[in-house]
Amino acid sequence: MASYRDLRTWLMARKSAIQIHRYADSHWTPSRAAALDQLRRASLSVTLNIAEGQAFGPGPRCKFHLRVAHGSAVETAETLDFLRELGEPVEDLLSLARQVPALTYRLWKRS
């Protein structure tokens, strides 16, 4: 079995999470603290759950973690959309993050 680091889904989720964390570091304000903290956790959860699921190998535990990764990917995109509606300049982040739920969904369903 290939490493989770070889999965396109993990690579895209990782790229998204890194960009999100850098954005949050440079755009943090008290009024956006809760949303940015939630965004950080959700984006990191995607990559960590893919890794953990793959560590279990095929089976129900893997499928569970991939389902959680998918939920976190959706949460990431929704939080970015929320911030965009508040006027935050997150269009580039949102464009990348919107690709991850489809990838995690396919990975979850194929597991």
XYZ file of C-alpha atoms in Angstrom:
111
model
C 0.000 0.000 0.000
C 1.307 3.450 -0.912
C 1.938 6.029 1.774
C -0.774 8.566 2.523
C 1.817 11.158 1.457
C 1.513 9.828 -2.086
C -2.238 10.427 -2.217
C -3.356 13.382 -4.330
C -6.092 14.022 -1.766
C -3.616 14.325 1.092
C -1.282 16.512 -0.977
C -4.081 18.954 -1.861
C -5.401 18.977 1.710
C -1.905 19.586 3.066
C -1.286 22.452 0.636
C -4.617 23.980 1.605
C -3.948 23.614 5.348
C -0.527 25.231 5.092
C -1.902 28.176 3.129
C -4.761 28.540 5.605
C -2.430 28.518 8.605
C -0.205 31.148 7.006
C -3.248 33.278 6.190
C -4.552 32.960 9.756
C -1.152 33.955 11.158
C -1.072 37.134 9.095
C -4.761 38.117 9.275
C -5.660 37.317 12.873
C -7.815 39.878 14.646
C -9.848 39.512 17.824
C -13.102 39.770 15.862
C -12.068 36.890 13.579
C -10.375 34.743 16.235
C -13.101 32.106 16.556
C -13.538 31.629 12.816
C -9.799 31.517 12.133
C -9.169 29.080 14.988
C -11.963 26.816 13.719
C -10.580 27.099 10.195
C -7.121 26.040 11.363
C -8.467 23.021 13.228
C -10.734 21.883 10.400
C -8.052 22.180 7.719
C -5.502 20.316 9.835
C -8.069 17.630 10.669
C -8.374 16.722 6.994
C -4.713 15.797 6.615
C -4.460 14.108 10.011
C -7.525 11.938 9.490
C -6.348 10.828 6.050
C -3.007 9.829 7.588
C -4.636 8.062 10.520
C -7.105 6.229 8.315
C -4.352 4.996 6.034
C -2.356 3.859 9.066
C -5.154 1.422 9.972
C -5.160 -0.143 6.517
C -8.319 -1.218 4.707
C -11.401 -1.688 6.841
C -13.956 0.126 8.955
C -11.460 2.196 10.988
C -9.917 3.558 7.805
C -13.345 4.334 6.365
C -14.348 6.144 9.567
C -11.301 8.421 9.483
C -11.775 9.174 5.800
C -15.393 10.104 6.499
C -14.203 12.470 9.240
C -11.624 13.923 6.830
C -14.414 14.586 4.346
C -16.521 16.316 6.994
C -13.576 18.484 7.980
C -12.935 19.353 4.324
C -16.529 20.528 3.964
C -16.207 22.479 7.212
C -13.012 24.133 5.961
C -14.654 25.301 2.738
C -17.743 26.534 4.586
C -15.683 28.491 7.091
C -13.724 30.137 4.295
C -16.971 30.999 2.533
C -18.221 32.550 5.782
C -15.068 34.652 6.049
C -15.402 35.675 2.398
C -18.934 36.905 3.110
C -17.517 38.988 5.956
C -15.171 40.662 3.497
C -11.998 38.686 4.117
C -9.745 38.241 1.043
C -9.851 34.442 0.978
C -10.834 33.758 -2.644
C -7.564 31.958 -3.478
C -7.787 29.851 -0.332
C -11.415 29.060 -1.037
C -10.679 28.014 -4.610
C -8.199 25.400 -3.410
C -10.248 24.332 -0.386
C -13.337 23.713 -2.537
C -11.463 20.977 -4.411
C -10.662 18.981 -1.282
C -14.200 17.799 -0.328
C -14.666 16.080 -3.699
C -11.290 14.384 -3.334
C -11.935 13.243 0.233
C -15.387 11.994 -0.748
C -13.951 9.812 -3.515
C -11.220 8.505 -1.218
C -13.761 7.714 1.505
C -16.149 5.946 -0.856
C -13.353 3.898 -2.459
C -12.001 2.721 0.883
